[in-house]
Structure formats: C-alpha cells, structure tokens
mmCIF file of C-alpha atoms and ligand atoms in Angstrom:
data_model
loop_
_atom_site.group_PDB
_atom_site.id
_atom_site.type_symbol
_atom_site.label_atom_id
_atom_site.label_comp_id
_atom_site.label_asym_id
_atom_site.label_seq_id
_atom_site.Cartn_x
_atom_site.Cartn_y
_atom_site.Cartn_z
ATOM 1 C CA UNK A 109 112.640 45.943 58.731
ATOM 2 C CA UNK A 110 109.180 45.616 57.485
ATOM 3 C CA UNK A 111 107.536 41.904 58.037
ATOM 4 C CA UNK A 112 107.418 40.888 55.122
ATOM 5 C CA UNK A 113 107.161 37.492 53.626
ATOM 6 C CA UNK A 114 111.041 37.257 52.281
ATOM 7 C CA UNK A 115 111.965 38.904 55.166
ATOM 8 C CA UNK A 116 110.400 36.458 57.031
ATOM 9 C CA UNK A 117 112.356 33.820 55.130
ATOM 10 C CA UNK A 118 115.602 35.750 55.138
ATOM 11 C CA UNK A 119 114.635 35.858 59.726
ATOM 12 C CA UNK A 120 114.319 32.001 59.481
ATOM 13 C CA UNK A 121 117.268 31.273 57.511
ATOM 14 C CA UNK A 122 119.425 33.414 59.913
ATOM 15 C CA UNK A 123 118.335 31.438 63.005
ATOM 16 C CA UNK A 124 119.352 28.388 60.852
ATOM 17 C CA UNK A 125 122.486 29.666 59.807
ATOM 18 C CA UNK A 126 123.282 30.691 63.607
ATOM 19 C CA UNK A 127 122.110 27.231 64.845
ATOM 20 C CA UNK A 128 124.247 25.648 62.304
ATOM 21 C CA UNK A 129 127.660 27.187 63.305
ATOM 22 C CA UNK A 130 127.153 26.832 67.108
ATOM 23 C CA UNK A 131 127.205 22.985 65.480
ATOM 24 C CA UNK A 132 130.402 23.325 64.019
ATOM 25 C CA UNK A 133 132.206 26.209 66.657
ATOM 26 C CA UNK A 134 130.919 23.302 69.590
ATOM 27 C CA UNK A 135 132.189 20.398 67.184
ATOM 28 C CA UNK A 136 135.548 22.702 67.430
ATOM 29 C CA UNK A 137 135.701 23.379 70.977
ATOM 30 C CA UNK A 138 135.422 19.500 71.563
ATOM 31 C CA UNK A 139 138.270 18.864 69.304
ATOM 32 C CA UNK A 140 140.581 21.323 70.913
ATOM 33 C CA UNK A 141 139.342 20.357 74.575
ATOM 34 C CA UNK A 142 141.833 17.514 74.255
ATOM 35 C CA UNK A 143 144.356 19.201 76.199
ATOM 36 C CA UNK A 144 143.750 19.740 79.614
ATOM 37 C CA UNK A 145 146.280 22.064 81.109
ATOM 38 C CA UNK A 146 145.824 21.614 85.100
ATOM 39 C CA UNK A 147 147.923 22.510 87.618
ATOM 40 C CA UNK A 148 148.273 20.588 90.481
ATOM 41 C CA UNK A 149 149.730 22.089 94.003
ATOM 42 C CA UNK A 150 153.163 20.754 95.242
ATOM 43 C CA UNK A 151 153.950 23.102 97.988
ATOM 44 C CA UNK A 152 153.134 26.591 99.404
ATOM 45 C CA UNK A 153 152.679 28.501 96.490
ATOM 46 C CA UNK A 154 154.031 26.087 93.646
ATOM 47 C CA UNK A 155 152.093 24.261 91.273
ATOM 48 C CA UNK A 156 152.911 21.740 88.322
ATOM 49 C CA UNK A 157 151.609 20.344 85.094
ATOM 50 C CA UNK A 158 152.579 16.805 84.343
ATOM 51 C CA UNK A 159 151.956 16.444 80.985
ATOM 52 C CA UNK A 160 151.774 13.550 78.879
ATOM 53 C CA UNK A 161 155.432 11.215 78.827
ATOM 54 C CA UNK A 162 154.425 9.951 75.058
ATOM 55 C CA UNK A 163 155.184 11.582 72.022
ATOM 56 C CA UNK A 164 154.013 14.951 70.250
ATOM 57 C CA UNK A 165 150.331 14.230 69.365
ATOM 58 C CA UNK A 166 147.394 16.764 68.606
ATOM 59 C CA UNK A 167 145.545 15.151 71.489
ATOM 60 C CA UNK A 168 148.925 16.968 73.511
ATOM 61 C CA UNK A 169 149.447 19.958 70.989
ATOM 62 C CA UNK A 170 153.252 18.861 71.266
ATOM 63 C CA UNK A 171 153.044 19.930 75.285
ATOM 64 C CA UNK A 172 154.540 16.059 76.021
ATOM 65 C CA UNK A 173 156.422 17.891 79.329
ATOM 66 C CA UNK A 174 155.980 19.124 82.480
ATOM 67 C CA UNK A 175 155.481 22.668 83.470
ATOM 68 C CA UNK A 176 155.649 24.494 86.505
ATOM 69 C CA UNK A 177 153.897 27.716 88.488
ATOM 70 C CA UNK A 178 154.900 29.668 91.482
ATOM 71 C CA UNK A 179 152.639 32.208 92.374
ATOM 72 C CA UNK A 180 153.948 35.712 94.251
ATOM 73 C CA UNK A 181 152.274 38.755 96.108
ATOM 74 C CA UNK A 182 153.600 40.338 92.978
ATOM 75 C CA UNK A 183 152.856 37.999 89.981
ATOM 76 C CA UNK A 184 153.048 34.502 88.881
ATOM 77 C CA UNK A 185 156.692 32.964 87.668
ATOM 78 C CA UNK A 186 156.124 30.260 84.554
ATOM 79 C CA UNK A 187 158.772 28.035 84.252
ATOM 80 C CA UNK A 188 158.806 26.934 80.922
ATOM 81 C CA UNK A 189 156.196 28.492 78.161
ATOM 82 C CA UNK A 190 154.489 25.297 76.414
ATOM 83 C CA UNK A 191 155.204 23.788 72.764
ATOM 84 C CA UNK A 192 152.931 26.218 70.844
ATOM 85 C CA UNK A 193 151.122 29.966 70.866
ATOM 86 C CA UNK A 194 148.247 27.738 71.697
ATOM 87 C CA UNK A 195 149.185 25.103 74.295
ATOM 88 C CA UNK A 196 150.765 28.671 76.066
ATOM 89 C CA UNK A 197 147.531 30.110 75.856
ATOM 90 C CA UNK A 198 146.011 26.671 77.207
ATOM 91 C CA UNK A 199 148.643 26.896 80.374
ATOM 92 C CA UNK A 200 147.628 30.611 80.761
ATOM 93 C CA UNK A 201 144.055 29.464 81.345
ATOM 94 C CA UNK A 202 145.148 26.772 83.845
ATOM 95 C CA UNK A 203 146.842 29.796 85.519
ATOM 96 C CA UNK A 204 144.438 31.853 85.709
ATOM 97 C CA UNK A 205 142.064 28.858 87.177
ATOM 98 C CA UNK A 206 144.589 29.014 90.370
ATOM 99 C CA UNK A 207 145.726 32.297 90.987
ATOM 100 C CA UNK A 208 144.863 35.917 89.945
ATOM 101 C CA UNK A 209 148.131 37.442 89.535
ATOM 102 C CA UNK A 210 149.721 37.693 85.892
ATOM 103 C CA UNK A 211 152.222 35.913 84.532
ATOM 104 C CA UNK A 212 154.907 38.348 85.371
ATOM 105 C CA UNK A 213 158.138 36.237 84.676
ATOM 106 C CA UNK A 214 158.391 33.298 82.248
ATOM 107 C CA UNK A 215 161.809 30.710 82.802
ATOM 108 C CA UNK A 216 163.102 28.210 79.865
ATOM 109 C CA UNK A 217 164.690 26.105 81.222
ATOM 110 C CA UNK A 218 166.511 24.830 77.830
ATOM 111 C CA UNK A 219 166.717 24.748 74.580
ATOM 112 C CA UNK A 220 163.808 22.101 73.588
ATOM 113 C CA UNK A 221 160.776 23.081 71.989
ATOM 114 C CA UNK A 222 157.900 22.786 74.692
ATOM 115 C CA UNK A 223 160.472 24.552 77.050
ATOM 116 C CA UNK A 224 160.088 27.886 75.234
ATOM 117 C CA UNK A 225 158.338 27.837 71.715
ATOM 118 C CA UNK A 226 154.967 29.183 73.863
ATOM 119 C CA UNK A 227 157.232 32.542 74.465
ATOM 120 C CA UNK A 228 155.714 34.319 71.738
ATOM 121 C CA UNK A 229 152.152 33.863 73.548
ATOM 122 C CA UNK A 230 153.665 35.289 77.199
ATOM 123 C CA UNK A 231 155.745 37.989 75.603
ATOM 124 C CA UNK A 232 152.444 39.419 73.999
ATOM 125 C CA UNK A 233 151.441 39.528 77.348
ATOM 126 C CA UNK A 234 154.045 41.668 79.094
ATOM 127 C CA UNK A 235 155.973 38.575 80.890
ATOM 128 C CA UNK A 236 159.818 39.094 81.313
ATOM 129 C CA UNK A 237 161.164 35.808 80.112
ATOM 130 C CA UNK A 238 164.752 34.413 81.357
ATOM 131 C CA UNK A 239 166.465 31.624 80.467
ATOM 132 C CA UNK A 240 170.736 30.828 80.831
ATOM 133 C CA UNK A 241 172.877 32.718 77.750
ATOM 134 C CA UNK A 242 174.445 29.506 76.651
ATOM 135 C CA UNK A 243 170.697 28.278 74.969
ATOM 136 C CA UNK A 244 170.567 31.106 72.627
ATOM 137 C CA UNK A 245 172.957 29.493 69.554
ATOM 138 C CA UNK A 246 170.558 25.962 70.243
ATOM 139 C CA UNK A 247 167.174 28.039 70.417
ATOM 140 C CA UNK A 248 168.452 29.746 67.637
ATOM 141 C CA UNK A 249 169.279 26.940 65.175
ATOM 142 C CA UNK A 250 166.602 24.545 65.913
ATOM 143 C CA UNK A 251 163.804 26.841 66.670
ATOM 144 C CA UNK A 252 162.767 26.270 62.848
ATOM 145 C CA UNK A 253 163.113 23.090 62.911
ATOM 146 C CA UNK A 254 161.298 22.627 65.722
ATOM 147 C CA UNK A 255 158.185 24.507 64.114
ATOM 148 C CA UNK A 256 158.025 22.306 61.019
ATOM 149 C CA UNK A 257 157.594 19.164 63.418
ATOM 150 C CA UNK A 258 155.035 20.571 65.137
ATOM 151 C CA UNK A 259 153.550 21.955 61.918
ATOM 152 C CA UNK A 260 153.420 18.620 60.507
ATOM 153 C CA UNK A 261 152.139 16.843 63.792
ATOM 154 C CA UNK A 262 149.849 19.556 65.345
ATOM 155 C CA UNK A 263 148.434 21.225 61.475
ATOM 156 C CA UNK A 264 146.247 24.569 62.017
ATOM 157 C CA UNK A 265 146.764 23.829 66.281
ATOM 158 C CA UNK A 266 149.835 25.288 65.709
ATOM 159 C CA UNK A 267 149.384 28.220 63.885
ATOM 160 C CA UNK A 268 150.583 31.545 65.343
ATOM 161 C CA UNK A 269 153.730 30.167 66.881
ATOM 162 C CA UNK A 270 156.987 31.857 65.967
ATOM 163 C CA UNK A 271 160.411 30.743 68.209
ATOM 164 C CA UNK A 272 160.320 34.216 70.423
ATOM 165 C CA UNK A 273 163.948 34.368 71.603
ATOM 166 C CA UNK A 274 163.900 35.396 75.650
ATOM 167 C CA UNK A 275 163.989 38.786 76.940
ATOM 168 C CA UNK A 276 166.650 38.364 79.554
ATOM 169 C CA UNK A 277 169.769 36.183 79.649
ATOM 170 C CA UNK A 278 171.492 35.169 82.434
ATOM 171 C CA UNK A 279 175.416 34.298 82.012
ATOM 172 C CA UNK A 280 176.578 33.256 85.464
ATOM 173 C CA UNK A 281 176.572 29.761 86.183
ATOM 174 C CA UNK A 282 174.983 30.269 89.354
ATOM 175 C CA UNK A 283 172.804 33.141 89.132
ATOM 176 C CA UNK A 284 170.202 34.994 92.424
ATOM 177 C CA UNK A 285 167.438 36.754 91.975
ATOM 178 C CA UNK A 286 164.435 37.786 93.773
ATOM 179 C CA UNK A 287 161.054 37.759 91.785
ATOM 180 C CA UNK A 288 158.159 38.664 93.714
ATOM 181 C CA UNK A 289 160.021 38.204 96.946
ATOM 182 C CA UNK A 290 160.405 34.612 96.498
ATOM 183 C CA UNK A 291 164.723 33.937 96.014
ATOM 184 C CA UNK A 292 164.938 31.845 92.295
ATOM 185 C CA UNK A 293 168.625 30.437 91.921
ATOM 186 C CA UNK A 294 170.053 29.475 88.916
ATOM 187 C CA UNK A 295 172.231 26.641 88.324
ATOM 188 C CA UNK A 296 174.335 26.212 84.847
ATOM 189 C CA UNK A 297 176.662 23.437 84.722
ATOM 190 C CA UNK A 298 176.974 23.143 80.725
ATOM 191 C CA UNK A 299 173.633 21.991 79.897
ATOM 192 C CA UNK A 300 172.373 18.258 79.884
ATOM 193 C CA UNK A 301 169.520 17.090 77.388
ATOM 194 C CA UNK A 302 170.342 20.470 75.034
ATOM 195 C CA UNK A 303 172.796 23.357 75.649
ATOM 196 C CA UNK A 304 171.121 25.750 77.814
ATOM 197 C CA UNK A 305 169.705 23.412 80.377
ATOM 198 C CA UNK A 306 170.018 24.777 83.820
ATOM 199 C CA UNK A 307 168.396 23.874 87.415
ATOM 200 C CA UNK A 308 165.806 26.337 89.101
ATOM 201 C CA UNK A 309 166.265 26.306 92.799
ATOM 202 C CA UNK A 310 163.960 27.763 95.525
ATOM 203 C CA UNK A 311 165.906 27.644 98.391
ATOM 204 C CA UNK A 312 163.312 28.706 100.853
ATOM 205 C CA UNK A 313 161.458 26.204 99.806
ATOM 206 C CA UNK A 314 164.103 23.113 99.114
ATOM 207 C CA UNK A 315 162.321 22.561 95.429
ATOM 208 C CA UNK A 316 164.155 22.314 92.488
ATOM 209 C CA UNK A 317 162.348 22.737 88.844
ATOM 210 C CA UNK A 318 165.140 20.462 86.840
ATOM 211 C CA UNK A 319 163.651 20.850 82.997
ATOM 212 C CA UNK A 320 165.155 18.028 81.036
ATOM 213 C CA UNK A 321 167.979 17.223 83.563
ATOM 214 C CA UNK A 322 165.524 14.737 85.405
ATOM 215 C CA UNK A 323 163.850 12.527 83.970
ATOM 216 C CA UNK A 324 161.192 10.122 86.000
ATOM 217 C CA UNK A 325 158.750 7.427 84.823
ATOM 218 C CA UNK A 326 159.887 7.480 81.129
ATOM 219 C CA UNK A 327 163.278 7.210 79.735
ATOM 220 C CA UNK A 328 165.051 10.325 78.744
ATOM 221 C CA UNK A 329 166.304 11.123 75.386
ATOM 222 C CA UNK A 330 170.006 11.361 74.246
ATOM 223 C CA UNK A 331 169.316 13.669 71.754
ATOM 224 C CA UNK A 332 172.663 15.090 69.321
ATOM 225 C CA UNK A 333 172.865 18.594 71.062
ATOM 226 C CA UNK A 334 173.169 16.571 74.666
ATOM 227 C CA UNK A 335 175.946 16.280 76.446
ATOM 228 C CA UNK A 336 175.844 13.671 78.776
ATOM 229 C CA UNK A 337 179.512 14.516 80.859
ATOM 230 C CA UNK A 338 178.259 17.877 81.550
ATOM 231 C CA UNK A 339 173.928 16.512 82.258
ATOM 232 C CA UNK A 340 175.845 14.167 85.096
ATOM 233 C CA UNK A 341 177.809 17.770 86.303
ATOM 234 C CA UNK A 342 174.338 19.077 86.277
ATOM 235 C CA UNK A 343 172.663 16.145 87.935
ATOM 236 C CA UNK A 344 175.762 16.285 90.728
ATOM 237 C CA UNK A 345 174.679 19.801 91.722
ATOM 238 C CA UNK A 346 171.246 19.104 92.267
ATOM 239 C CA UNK A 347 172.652 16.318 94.561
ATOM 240 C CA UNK A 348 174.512 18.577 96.510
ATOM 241 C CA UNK A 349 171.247 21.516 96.670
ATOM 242 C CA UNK A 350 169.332 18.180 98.306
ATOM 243 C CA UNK A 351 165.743 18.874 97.648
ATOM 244 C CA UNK A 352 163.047 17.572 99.352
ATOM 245 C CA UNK A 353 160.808 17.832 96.295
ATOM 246 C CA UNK A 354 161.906 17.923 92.256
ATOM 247 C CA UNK A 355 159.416 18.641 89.949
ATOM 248 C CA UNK A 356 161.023 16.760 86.333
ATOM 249 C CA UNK A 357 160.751 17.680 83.155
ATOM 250 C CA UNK A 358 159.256 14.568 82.610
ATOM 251 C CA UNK A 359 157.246 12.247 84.716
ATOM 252 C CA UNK A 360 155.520 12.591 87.930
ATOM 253 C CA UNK A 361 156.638 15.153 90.738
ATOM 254 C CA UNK A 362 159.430 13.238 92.612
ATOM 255 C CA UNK A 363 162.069 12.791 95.377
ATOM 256 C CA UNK A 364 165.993 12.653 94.319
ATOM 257 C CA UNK A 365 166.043 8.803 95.003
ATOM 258 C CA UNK A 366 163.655 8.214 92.249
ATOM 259 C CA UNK A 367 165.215 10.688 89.676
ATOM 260 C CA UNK A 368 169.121 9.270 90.957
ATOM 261 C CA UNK A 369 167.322 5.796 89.811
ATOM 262 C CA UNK A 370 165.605 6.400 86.686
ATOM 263 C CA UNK A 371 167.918 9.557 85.269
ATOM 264 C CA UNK A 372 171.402 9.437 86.947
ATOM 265 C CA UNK A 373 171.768 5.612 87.075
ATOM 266 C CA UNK A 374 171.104 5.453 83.478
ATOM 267 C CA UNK A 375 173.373 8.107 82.059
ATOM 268 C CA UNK A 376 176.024 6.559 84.243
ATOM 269 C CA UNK A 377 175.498 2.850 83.366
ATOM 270 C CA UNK A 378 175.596 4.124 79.510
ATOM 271 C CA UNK A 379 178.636 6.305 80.033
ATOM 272 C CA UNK A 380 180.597 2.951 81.435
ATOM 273 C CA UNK A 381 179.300 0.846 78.803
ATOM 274 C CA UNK A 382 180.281 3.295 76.285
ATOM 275 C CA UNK A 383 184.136 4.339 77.444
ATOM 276 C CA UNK A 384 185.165 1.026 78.021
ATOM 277 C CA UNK A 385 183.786 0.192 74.408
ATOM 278 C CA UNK A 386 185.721 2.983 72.924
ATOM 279 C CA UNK A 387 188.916 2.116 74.460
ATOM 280 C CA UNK A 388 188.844 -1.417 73.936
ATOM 281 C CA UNK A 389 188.140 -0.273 69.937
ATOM 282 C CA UNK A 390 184.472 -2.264 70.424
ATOM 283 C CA UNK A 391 182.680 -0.589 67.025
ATOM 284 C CA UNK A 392 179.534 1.559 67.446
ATOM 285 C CA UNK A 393 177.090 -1.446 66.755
ATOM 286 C CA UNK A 394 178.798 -4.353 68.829
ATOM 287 C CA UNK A 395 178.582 -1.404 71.367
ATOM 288 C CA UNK A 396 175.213 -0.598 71.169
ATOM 289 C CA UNK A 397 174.201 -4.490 71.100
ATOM 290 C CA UNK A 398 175.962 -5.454 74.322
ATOM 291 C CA UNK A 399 174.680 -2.667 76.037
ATOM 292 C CA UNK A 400 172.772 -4.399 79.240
ATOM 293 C CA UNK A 401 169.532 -1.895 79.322
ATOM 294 C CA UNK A 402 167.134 -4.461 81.107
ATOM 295 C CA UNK A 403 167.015 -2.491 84.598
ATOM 296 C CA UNK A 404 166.514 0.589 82.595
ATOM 297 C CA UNK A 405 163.332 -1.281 80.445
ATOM 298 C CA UNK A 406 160.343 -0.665 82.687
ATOM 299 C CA UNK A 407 160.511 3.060 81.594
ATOM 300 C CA UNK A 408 158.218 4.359 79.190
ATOM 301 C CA UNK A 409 159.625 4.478 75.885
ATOM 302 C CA UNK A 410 162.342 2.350 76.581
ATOM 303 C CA UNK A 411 162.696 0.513 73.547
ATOM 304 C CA UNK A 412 162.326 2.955 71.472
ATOM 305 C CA UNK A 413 164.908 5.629 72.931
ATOM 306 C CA UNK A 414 167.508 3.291 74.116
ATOM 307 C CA UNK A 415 168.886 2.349 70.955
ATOM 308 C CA UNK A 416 169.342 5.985 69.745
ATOM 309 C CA UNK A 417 170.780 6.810 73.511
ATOM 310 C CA UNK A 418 173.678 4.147 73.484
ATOM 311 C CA UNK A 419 174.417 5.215 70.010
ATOM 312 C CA UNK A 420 174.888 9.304 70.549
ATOM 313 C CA UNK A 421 176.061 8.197 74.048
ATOM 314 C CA UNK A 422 179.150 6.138 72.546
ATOM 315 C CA UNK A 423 180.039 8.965 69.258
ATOM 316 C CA UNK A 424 180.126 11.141 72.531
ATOM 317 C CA UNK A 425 182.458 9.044 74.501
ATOM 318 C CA UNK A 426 184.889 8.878 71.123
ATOM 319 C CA UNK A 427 184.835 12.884 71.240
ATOM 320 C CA UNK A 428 186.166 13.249 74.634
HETATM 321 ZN ZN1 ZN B 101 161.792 17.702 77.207
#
C-alpha cells in the first residue's frame, strides 16, 4: 500500500479501531472472570471444587455445587460436568492448571443440572461419560427445563449448552470398574435428592464423592423428584463404606460426623415429624408449622428451603 494521505488515515483509524475492541474483549474477560474454577487437593491424586452453596447467579454461571477430579497414569476422571458448555469449559481449565492428562472419563452423579448439563462440553472432547441407568427418564424430562432456568438466570453465559445424555450407563446397584488403574465403585440405592443419585467410592483410597446425597454447611433441598426413604438407604451405605474423607455435593470437603449431622439428622428428624403427622391425620400446613427446624437453622439457606422440605417431605410420607 502506497503512503498516502487517506491511507494514512485509513492506518490510524485501524490502530483505533484495534485499541478500541481490546477495550471491550478486556471489559468481557473481566465480566466472565467471575467464576473461578479451582481445584483444591484432598488426597493422593484427588482434587475438589467447592463451589458456591447460594443460588444460580451469573457471578456462578449456575455451577452452585461441588465438583470433583482424580487424576490417573492414564487420564483424568471428572465427576460431575458443571451447569453449562461454559462453566465445563471453565472446570476444564482448572484441570488442566493441575494435571496434564485429559479428561478421559466424566461421572454424573444424578440427575440435577450442574451434575451433568456441562456433558455436551466433555463429550466434544472425547470423554466417556457414566452415570447409573435409573437417571436417564429424570435427565430426560427435566433437562429442558433445566436449560430455560439457566437461560433466564445466566443469558448469553449459557449459550451452547444442550442436555448431552451420557455415553455409558451402569444398571447394577453396585457396580466395579477400573479407570486408569484406580478401582471406582458404584453405589445405587434408589437415588436421594433426584432419581439417579448414586455414591462414588474409591476404596483404595477410603473417599467417597456423594453428589447430592450429602449435604454440609447449607441445607439440602427436598426437591419433587427426591425420595427421601430411599436418600436415607443411600446415606446408610455410605455409613457402612466408612470413609475417612467425603467430598459433598454441597459444602466444604468433610468427615461422616459432619454430613450424619447436617444431612442424615435432618432427613430423619423430618421423616418423624412427617409420619407421625400423617397418621395422626395432622393436615399438610399444621404439619409443616409444628415442624421443630431450629437445630437444623444455622445452615445456609435454611429458611428458605425448609418450608418447601417439610412440605414434599410430608406428601411423601402420605404416598408410602
Ligand atoms: Zn445439587
């Protein structure tokens, strides 16, 4: 290009124009830096993301839940894929900052959005994902649903996400097998918080991943797909595995004392409260009112989930 004057101009304006949208892409980077996806260690070779125990924000990009990372000679195992093609893509960065084997095998470990709406992300990247047979129907009919919410919380942050349906099922309730030499077990007792809830155990290792069968820190949700009979069957097994380490799907990595305390001890209390209101013909509100939560109130989101709980907990209770 010759020098001349309007080229000249036409040189300036270009530098301009460049400065201008290193602005705007920085201004963007900033905005989507709110999530911070890090991975902290919690034993040889196993890592976890506590994420935020609030609600679905953008500042979260709907990843309000914990994820969790062991890393093989022959690959790294996910458990659970993130809320969104984006917040996966955030976790696969985190990954990446701690080990440099792929992402061989992804786990959901239920049916609930942040477990395995990031699936699509990992699938486009060659991982194998698992999760138990019995979460299909509830991935299935709320996967939509699921998207809208986020849609409507997280706007263009959650664009490219499409509910990506696992690769592999498993249909035993307890289920071995070895990825990258490390021995995964899989527990399936009839779900918990949704349908397809099930326990990851490493047994060489005395860890258990629970998903939404523990709860620690913040109070857990009674949501209408849970079942709370079979989440206490659930919760009974990972008694009897004893680990020395659980890493939630909510709430700081913990010991079974604290999750017996803040998960078990509430489901149970509720239960009680609930039968004996149903056989003494107490009705639903009277039931809910004299519920006795206070031990249960220094939980996050106490107040607002309790109420909601004792209700789904007590139409539950007039099922069985
Ligand atoms: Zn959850």
């Amino acid at each position: 290009m010759k020098n001349t004057p309007t080229a000249h101009v036409r040189f300036a304006f270009n530098r301009w124009l460049k400065g201008a949208l290193t602005v705007v892409l920085l201004a963007g980077a900033s905005l989507s830096a709110a999530l911070e996806v890090r991975f902290e260690p919690v034993t040889d070779g196993v890592f976890a993301y506590v994420g935020d125990m609030g609600p679905r924000t953008l500042a979260n990009e709907g990843l309000n839940a914990n994820i969790g990372l062991v890393v093989t000679t022959q690959g790294a195992v996910l458990i659970d894929s993130g809320a969104t093609w984006e917040s996966a893509r955030q976790i696969h960065e985190a990954v990446r900052r701690v080990t440099t084997q792929p992402v061989r095998w992804v786990i959901n470990t239920g049916g609930q959005d942040h477990r395995w709406l990031g699936n699509g992300y990992f699938k486009a990247q060659g991982a194998e994902i698992l999760a138990h047979a019995s979460a299909e129907a509830d991935m299935r009919s709320r996967g939509n649903d699921h998207l809208e919410t986020l849609r409507a919380a997280l706007g263009p942050r959650a664009s490219g996400t499409t509910p990506t349906l696992p690769t592999r099922w498993l249909t035993q309730p307890d289920q071995q097998l070895e990825l990258g030499g490390v021995v995964f077990e899989f527990k399936y007792r009839g779900g918990a918080h949704t349908p397809g809830d099930m326990l990851v155990w490493l047994p060489q290792k005395k860890l258990l991943f629970s998903g939404d069968v523990v709860y620690v820190d913040r109070m857990l949700g009674v949501i209408p797909v849970s079942q709370t009979k079979a989440w206490l069957a659930t919760f009974a097994e990972m008694e009897r595995l004893a680990p020395t380490r659980i890493v939630p799907g909510h709430g700081r990595v913990t010991d079974l004392a604290t999750a017996q305390a803040d998960t078990r001890d509430y489901l149970r209390a509720l239960r009680a409260h609930m039968k004996k209101a149903v056989d003494d013909g107490v009705d639903l509100s009277s039931a809910i009112k004299t519920f006795d939560a206070s031990l249960y109130l220094r939980l996050l989101n106490a107040a607002e989930l309790n109420p909601g709980n004792a209700s789904r907990t007590y139409l539950e209770l007039e099922r069985e």
